[in-house]
PDB file of C-alpha atoms in Angstrom:
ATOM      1  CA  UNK A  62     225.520 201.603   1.034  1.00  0.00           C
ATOM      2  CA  UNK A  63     226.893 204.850  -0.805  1.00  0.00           C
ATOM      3  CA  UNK A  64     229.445 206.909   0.305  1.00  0.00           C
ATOM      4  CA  UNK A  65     228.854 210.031   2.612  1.00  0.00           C
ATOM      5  CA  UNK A  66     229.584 212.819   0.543  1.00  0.00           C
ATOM      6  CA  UNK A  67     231.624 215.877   1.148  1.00  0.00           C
ATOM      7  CA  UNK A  68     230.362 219.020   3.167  1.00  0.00           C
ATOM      8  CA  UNK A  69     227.307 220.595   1.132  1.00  0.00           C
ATOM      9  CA  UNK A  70     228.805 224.203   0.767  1.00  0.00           C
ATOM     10  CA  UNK A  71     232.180 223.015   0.173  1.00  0.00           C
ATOM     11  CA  UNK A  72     230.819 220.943  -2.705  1.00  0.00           C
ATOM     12  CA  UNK A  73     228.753 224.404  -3.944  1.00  0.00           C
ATOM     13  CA  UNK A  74     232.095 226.280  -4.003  1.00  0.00           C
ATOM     14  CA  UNK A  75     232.237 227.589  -0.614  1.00  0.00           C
ATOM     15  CA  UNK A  76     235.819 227.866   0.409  1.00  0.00           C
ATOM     16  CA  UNK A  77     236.772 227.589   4.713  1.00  0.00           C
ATOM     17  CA  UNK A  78     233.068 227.546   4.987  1.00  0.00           C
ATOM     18  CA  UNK A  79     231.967 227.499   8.792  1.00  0.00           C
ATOM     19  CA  UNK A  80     230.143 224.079  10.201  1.00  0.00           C
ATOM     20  CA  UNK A  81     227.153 223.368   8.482  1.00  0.00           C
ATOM     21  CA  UNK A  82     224.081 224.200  10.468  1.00  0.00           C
ATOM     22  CA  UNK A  83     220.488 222.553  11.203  1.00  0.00           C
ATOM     23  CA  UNK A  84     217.745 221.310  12.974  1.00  0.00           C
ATOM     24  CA  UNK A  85     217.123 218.035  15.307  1.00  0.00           C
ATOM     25  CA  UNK A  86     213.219 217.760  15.951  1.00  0.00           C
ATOM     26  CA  UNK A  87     212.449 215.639  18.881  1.00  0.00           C
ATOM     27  CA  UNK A  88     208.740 214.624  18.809  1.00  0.00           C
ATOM     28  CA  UNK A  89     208.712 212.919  21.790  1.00  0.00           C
ATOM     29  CA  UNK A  90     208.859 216.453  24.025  1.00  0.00           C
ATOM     30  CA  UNK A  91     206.598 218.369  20.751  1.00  0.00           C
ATOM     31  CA  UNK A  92     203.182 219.758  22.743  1.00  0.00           C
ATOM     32  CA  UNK A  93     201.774 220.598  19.385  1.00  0.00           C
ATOM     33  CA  UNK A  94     201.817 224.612  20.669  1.00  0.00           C
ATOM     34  CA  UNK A  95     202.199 226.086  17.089  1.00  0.00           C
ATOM     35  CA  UNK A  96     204.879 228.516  18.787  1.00  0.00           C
ATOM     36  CA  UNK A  97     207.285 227.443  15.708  1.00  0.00           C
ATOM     37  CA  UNK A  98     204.891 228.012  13.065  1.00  0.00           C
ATOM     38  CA  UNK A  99     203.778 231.568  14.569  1.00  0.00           C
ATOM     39  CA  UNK A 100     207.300 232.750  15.173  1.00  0.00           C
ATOM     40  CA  UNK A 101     208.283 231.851  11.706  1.00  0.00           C
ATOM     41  CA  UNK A 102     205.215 233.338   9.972  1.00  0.00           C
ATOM     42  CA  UNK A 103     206.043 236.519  11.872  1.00  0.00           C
ATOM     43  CA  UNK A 104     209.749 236.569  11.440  1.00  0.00           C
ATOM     44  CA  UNK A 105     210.075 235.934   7.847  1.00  0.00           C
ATOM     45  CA  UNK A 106     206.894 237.962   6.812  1.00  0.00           C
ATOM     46  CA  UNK A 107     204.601 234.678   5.966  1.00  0.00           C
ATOM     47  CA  UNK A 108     201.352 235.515   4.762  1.00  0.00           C
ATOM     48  CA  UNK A 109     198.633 233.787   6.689  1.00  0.00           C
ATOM     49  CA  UNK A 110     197.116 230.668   4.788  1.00  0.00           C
ATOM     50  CA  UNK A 111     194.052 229.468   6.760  1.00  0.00           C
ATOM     51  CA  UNK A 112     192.721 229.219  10.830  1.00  0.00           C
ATOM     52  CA  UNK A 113     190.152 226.592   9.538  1.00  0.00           C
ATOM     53  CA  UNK A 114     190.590 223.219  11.048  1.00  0.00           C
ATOM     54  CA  UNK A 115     190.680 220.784   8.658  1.00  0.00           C
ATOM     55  CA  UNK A 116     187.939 218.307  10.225  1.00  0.00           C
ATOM     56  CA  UNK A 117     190.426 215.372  10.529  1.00  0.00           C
ATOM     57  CA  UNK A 118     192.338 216.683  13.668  1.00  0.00           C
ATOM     58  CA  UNK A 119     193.525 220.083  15.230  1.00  0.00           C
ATOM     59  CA  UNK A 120     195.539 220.992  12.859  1.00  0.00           C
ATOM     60  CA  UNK A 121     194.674 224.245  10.994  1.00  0.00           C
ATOM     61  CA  UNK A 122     197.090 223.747   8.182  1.00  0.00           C
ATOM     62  CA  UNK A 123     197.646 220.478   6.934  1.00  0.00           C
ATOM     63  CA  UNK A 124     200.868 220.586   5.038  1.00  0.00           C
ATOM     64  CA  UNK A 125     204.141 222.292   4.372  1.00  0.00           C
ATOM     65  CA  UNK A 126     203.964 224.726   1.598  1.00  0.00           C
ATOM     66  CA  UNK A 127     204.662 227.984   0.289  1.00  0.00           C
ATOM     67  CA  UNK A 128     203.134 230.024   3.158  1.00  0.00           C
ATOM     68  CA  UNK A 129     203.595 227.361   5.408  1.00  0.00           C
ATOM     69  CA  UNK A 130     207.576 226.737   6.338  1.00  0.00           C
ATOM     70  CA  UNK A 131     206.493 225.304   9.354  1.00  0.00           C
ATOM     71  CA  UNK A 132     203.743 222.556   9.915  1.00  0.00           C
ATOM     72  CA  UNK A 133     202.986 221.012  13.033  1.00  0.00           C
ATOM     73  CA  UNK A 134     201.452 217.706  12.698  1.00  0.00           C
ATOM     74  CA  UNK A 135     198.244 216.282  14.955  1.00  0.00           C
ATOM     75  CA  UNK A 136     198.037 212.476  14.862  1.00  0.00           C
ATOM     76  CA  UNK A 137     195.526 210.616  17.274  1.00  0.00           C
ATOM     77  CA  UNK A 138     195.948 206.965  17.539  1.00  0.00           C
ATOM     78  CA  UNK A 139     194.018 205.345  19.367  1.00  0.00           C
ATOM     79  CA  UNK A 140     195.114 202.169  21.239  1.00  0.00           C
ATOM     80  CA  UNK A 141     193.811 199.511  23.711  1.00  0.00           C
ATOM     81  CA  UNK A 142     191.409 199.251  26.509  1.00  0.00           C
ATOM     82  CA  UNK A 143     191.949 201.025  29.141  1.00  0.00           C
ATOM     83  CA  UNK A 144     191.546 198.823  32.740  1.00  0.00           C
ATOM     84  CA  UNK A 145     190.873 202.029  34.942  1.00  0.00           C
ATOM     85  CA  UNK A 146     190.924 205.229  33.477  1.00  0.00           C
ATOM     86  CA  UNK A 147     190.892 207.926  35.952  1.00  0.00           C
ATOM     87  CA  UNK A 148     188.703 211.261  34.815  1.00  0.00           C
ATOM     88  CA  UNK A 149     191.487 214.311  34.754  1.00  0.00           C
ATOM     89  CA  UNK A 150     190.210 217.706  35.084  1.00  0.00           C
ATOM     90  CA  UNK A 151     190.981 220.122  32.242  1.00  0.00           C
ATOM     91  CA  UNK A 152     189.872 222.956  34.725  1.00  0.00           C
ATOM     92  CA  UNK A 153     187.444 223.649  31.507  1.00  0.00           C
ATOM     93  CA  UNK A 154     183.891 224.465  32.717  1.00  0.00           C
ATOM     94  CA  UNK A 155     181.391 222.257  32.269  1.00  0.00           C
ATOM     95  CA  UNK A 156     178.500 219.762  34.389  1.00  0.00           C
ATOM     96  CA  UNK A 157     180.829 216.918  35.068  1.00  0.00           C
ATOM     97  CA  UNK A 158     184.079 215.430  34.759  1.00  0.00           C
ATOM     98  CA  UNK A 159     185.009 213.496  31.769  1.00  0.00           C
ATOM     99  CA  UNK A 160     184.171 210.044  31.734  1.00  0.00           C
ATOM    100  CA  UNK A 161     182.773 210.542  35.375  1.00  0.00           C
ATOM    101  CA  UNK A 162     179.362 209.281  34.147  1.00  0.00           C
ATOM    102  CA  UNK A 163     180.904 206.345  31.787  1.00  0.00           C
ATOM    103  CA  UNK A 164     182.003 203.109  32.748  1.00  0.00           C
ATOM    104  CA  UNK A 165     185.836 203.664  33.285  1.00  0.00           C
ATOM    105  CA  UNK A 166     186.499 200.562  31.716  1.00  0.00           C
ATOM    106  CA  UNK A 167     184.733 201.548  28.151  1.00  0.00           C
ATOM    107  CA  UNK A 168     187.470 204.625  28.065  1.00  0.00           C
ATOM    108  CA  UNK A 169     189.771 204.005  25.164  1.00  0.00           C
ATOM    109  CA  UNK A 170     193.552 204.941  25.246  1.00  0.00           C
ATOM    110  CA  UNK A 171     195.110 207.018  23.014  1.00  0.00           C
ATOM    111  CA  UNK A 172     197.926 209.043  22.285  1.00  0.00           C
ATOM    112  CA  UNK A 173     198.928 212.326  20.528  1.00  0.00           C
ATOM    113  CA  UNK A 174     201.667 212.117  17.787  1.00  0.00           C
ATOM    114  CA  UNK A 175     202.768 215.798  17.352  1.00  0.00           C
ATOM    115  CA  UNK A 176     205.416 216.500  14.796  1.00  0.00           C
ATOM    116  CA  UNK A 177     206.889 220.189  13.407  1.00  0.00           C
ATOM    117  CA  UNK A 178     207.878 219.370  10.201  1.00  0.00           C
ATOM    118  CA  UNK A 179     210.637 221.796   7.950  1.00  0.00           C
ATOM    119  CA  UNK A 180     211.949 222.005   4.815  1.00  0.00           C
ATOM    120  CA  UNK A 181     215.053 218.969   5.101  1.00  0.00           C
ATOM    121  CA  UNK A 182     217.851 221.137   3.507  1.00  0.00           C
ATOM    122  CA  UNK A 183     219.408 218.313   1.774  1.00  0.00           C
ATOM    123  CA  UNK A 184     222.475 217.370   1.171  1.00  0.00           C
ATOM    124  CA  UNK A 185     221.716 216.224  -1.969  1.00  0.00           C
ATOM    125  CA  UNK A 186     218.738 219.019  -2.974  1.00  0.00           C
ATOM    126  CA  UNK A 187     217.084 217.780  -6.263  1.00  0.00           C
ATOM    127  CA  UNK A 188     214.878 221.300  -6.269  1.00  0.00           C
ATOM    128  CA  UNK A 189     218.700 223.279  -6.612  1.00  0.00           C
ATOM    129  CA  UNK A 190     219.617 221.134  -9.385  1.00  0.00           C
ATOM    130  CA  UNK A 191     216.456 221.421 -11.341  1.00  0.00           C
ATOM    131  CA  UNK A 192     216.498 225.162 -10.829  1.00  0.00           C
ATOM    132  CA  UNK A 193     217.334 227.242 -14.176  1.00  0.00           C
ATOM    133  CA  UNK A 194     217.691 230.509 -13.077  1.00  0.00           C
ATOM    134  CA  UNK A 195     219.699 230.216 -10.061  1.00  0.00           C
ATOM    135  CA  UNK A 196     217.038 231.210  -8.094  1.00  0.00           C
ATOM    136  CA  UNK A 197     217.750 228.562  -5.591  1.00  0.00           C
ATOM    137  CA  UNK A 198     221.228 228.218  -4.116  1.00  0.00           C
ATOM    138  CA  UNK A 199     223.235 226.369  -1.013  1.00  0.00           C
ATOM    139  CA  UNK A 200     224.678 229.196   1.409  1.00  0.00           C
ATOM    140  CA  UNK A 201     227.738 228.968   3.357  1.00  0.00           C
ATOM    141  CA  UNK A 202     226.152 227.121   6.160  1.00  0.00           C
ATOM    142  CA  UNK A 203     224.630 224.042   4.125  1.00  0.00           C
ATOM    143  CA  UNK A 204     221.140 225.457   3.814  1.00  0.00           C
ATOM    144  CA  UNK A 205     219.268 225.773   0.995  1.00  0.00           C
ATOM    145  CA  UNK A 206     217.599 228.738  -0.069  1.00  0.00           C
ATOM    146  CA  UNK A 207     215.394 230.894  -2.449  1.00  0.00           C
ATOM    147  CA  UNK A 208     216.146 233.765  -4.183  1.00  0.00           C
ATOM    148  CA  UNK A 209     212.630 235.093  -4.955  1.00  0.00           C
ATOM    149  CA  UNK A 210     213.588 238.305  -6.917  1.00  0.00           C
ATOM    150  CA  UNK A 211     215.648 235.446  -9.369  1.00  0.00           C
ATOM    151  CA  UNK A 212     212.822 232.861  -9.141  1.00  0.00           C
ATOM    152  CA  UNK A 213     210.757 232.961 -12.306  1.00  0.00           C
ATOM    153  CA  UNK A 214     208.000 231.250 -11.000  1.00  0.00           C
ATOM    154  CA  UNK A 215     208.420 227.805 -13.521  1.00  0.00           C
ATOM    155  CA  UNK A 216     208.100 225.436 -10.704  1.00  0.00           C
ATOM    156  CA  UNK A 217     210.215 222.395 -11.758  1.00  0.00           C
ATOM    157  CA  UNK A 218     211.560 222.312  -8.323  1.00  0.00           C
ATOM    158  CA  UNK A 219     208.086 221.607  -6.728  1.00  0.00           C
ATOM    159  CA  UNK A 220     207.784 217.936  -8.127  1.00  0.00           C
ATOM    160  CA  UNK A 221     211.841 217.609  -7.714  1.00  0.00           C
ATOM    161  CA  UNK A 222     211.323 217.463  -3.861  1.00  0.00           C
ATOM    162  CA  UNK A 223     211.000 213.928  -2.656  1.00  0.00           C
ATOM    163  CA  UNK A 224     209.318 215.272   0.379  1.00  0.00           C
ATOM    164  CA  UNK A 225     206.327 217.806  -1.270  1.00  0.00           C
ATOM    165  CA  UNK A 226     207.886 220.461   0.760  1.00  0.00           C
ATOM    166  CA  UNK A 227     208.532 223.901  -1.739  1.00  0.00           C
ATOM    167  CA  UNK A 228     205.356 225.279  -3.667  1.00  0.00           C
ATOM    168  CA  UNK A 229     204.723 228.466  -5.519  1.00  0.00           C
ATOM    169  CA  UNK A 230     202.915 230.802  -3.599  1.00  0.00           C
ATOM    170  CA  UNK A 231     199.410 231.392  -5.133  1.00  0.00           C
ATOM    171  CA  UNK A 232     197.912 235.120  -5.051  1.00  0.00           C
ATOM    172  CA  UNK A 233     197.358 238.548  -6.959  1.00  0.00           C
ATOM    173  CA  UNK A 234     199.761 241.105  -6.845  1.00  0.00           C
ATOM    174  CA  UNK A 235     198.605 242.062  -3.417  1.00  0.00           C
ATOM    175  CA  UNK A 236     200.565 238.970  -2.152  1.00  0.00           C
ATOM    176  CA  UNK A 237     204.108 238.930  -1.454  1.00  0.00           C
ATOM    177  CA  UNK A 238     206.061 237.157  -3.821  1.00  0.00           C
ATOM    178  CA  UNK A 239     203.214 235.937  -5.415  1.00  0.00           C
ATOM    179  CA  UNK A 240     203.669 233.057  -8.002  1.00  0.00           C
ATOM    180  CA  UNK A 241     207.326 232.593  -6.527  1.00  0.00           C
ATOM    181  CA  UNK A 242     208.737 229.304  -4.817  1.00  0.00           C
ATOM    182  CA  UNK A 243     208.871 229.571  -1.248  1.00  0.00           C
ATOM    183  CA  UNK A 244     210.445 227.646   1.599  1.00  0.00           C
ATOM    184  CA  UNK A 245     212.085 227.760   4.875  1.00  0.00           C
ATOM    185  CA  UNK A 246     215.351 229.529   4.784  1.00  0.00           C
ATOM    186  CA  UNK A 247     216.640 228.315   8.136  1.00  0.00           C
ATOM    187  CA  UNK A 248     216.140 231.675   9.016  1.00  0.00           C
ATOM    188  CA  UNK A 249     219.564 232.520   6.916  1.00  0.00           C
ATOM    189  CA  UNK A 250     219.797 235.857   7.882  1.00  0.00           C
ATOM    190  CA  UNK A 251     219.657 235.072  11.862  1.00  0.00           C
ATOM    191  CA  UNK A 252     222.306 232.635  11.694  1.00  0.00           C
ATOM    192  CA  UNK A 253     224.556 234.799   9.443  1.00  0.00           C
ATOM    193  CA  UNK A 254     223.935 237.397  12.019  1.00  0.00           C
ATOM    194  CA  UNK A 255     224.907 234.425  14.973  1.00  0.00           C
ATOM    195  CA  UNK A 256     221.138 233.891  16.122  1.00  0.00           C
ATOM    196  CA  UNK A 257     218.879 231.275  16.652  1.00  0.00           C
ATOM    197  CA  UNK A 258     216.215 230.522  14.385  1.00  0.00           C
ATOM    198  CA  UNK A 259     212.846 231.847  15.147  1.00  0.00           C
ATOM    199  CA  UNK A 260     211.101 228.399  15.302  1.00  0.00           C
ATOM    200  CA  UNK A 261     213.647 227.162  17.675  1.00  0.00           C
ATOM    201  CA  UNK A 262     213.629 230.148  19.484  1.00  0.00           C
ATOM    202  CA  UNK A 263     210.140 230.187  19.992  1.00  0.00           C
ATOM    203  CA  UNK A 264     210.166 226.428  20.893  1.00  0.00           C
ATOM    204  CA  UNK A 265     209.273 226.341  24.761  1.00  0.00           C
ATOM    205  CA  UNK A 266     209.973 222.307  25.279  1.00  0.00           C
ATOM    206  CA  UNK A 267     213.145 222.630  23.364  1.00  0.00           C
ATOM    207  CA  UNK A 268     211.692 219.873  20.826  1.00  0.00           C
ATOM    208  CA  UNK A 269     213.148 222.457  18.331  1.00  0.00           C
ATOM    209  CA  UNK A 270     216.953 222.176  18.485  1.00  0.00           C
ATOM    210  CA  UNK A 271     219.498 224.211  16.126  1.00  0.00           C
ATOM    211  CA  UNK A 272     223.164 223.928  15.999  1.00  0.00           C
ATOM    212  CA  UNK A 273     225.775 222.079  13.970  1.00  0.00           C
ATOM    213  CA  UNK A 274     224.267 218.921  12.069  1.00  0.00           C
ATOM    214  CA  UNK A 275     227.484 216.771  12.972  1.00  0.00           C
ATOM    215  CA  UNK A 276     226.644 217.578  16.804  1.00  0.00           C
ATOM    216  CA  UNK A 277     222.726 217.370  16.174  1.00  0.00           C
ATOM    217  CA  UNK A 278     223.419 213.744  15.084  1.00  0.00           C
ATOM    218  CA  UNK A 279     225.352 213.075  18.394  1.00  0.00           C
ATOM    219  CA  UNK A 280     222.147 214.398  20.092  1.00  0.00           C
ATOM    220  CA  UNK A 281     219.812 212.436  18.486  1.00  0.00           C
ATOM    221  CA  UNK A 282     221.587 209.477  19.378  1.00  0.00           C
ATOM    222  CA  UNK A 283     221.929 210.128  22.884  1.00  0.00           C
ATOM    223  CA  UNK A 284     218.396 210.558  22.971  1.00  0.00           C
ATOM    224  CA  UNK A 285     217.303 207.900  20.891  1.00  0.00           C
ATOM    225  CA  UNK A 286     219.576 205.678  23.425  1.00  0.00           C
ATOM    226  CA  UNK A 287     217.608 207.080  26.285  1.00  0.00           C
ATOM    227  CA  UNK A 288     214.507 206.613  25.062  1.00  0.00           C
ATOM    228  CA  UNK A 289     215.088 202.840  24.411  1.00  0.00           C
ATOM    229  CA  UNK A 290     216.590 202.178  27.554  1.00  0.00           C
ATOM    230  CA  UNK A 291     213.152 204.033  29.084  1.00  0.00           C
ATOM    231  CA  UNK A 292     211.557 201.172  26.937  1.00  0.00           C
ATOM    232  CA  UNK A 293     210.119 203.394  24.052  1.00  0.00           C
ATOM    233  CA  UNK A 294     211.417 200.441  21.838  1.00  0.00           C
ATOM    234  CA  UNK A 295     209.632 202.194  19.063  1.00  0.00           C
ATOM    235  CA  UNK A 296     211.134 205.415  18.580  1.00  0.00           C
ATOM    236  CA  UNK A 297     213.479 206.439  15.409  1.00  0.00           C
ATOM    237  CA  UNK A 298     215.908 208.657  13.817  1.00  0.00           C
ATOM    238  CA  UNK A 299     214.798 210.027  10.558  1.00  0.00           C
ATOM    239  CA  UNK A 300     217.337 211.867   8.283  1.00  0.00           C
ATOM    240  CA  UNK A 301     219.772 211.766  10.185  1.00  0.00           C
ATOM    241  CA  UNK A 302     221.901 208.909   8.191  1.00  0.00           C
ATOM    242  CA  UNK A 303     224.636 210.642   5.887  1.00  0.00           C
ATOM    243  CA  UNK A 304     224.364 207.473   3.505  1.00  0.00           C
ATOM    244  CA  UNK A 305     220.541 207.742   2.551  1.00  0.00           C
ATOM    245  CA  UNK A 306     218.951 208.848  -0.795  1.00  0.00           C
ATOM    246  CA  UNK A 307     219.804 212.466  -0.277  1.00  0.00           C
ATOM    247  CA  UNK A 308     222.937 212.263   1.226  1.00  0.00           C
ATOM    248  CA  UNK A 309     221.599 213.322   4.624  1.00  0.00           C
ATOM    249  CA  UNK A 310     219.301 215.578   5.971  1.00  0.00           C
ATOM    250  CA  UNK A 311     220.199 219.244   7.303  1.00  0.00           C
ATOM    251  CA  UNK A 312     216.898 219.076   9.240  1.00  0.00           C
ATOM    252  CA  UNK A 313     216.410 215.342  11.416  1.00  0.00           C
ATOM    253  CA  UNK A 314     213.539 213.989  13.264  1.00  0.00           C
ATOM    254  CA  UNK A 315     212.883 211.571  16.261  1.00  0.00           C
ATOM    255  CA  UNK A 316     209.988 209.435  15.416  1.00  0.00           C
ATOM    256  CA  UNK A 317     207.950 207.882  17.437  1.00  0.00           C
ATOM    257  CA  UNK A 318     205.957 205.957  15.154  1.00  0.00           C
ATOM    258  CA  UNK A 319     206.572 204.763  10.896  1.00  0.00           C
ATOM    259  CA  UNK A 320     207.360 208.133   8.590  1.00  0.00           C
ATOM    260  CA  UNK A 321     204.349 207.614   6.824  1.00  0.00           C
ATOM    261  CA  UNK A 322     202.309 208.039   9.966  1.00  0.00           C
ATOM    262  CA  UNK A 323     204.049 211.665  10.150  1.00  0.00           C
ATOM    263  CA  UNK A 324     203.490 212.119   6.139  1.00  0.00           C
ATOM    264  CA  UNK A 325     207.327 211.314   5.773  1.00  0.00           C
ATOM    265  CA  UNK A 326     208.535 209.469   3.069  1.00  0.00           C
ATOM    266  CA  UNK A 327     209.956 206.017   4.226  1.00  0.00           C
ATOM    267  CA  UNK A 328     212.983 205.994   1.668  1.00  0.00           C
ATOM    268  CA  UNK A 329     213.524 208.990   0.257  1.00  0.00           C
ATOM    269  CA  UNK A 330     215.579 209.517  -3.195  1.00  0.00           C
ATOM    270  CA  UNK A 331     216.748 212.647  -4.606  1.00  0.00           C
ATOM    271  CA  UNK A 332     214.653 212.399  -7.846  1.00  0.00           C
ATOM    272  CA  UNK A 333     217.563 214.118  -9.849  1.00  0.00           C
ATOM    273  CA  UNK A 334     219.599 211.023  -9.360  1.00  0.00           C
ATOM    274  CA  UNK A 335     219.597 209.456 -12.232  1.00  0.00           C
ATOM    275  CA  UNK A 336     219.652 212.406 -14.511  1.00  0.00           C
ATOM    276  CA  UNK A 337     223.289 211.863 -15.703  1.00  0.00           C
ATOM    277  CA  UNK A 338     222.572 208.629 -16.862  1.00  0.00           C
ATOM    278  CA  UNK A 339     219.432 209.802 -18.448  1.00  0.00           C
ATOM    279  CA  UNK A 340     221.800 212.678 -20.100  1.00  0.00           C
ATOM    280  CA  UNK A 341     224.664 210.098 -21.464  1.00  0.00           C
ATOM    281  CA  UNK A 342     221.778 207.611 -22.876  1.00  0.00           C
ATOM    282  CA  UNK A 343     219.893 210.130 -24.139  1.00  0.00           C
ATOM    283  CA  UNK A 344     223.248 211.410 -26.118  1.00  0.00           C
ATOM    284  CA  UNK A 345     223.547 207.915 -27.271  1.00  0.00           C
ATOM    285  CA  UNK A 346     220.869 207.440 -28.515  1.00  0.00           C
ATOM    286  CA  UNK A 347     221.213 210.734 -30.714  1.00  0.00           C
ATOM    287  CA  UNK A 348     224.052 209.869 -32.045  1.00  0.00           C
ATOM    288  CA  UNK A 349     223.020 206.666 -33.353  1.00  0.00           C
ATOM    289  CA  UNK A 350     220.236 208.399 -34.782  1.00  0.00           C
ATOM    290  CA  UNK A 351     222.973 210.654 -36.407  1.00  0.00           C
ATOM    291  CA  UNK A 352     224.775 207.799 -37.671  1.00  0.00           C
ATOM    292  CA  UNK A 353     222.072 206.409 -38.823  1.00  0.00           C
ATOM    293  CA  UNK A 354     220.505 209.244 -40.945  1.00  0.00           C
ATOM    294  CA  UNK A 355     224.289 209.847 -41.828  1.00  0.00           C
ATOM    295  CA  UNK A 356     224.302 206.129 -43.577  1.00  0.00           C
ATOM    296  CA  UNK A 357     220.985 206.317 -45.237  1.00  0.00           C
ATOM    297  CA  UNK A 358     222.243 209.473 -46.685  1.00  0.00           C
ATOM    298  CA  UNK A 359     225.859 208.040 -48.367  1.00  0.00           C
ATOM    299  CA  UNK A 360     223.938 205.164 -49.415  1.00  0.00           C
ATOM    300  CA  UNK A 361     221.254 207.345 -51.771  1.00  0.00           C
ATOM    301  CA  UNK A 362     224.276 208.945 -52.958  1.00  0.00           C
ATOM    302  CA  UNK A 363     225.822 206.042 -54.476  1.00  0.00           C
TER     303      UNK A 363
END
């Protein structure tokens, strides 16, 4: 178990920063409406990336990515045999009801996992330490954002994110910010201006919540408490642990399934960890290469 770590921003060199701000997803209330991901898209000037579906479910974009900051995930399980499945009209027009000619006992259950995933906002943000312009930076409020009249378009901090979530946008000069890492911002200027937002402003279920992450984790207890006392023994927290391999998550998710089923990492480590290490062995081993050479050298001279 490591120790929490110290408020993001105050850490950057933020001094009497105010309380750091993010999200709490709850899946479990998610209708898979794509309100979030067309809100953002409009807000922040998100060029559009595909209205294909992708053959494997509804979704129409697949994954987070440069001109995607918000993804909502489709995932149809299906599940056991249902005893008496009773035909539900959709008020869609067609000759009959479904399953009203089947045998109700063939219909299979199922249900919909729907997720909206978002850049996490670490607290620990490998793709801001691996950044050599200063392109990306932490802001006042804990977030993490890009720069992209700084960003020079190298892309060490795609492969630096544990969870695949920044990308370069791809495009000819007609595109904006073309060849430039892109993310979600947290919409950083409509919280410095004291808004909401736009995905969780947009959010009609309220499975999009914003606020302060030290009262987003109280939340997601309370509901995670609820849920298991409804018996939905399977439900989760995800990010929302201060100790795990980024040092917490500005952005947290109720689960109701394994991350991998969302496309979530199950233990995720900020991949610059181990970089000072790396550094101080690396500097040892130079110097013994020095010393070395230095040795062989004195010893032709005698």
């Amino acid at each position: 178990m490591t120790t929490s770590l110290p408020d993001p921003a105050v850490r950057s060199g933020w001094s009497d920063p105010p309380a750091r701000k993010g999200f709490f997803t709850d899946t479990s209330i998610c209708i898979g409406c794509k309100a979030c991901e067309v809100a953002c898209k409009e807000w922040n000037g998100v060029p559009e990336d595909g209205l294909n579906l992708l053959g494997s479910s509804y979704d129409n974009t697949g994954a987070l990515g440069a001109s995607t900051w918000r993804h909502v995930a489709f995932i149809e399980q299906p599940g056991r045999k249902a005893s008496a499945a009773p035909a539900v009209d959709l008020g869609m027009p067609s000759f009959d009801l479904p399953g009203q000619q089947a045998d109700p006992g063939d219909a299979t259950d199922f249900r919909w996992l729907m997720s909206s995933d978002v850049c996490k906002h670490c607290t620990s943000a490998a793709c801001l330490d691996v950044c050599p312009t200063g392109s990306l930076f932490r802001t006042e409020f804990g977030t993490v954002v890009v720069q992209e009249d700084i960003c020079n378009g190298c892309g060490y901090c795609v492969p630096a994110c544990p969870y695949g979530v920044i990308d370069r946008r791809i495009g000819d000069k007609t595109v904006k910010n073309a060849n430039v890492a892109q993310k979600c911002t947290l919409c950083y200027d409509r919280i410095g201006d004291g808004q909401t937002p736009a995905c969780a402003q947009a959010c009609p279920t309220q499975s999009i919540q914003f606020g302060d992450v030290d009262e987003l984790r109280e939340r997601a207890a309370t509901r995670l408490a609820s849920l298991h006392a409804d018996g939905v023994t399977e439900a989760r927290l995800y990010g929302e642990d201060p100790d795990d391999g980024v040092g917490g998550a500005g952005a947290m998710f109720l689960l109701l399934d394994e991350p991998e089923v969302y496309g979530l990492p199950p233990d995720p480590i900020v991949t610059t960890r181990d970089l000072p290490d790396m550094w101080r062995r690396a500097a040892m081993a130079a110097g013994a290469l020095l010393a070395g050479a230095a040795m062989s050298f004195l010893g032709r001279r005698r």
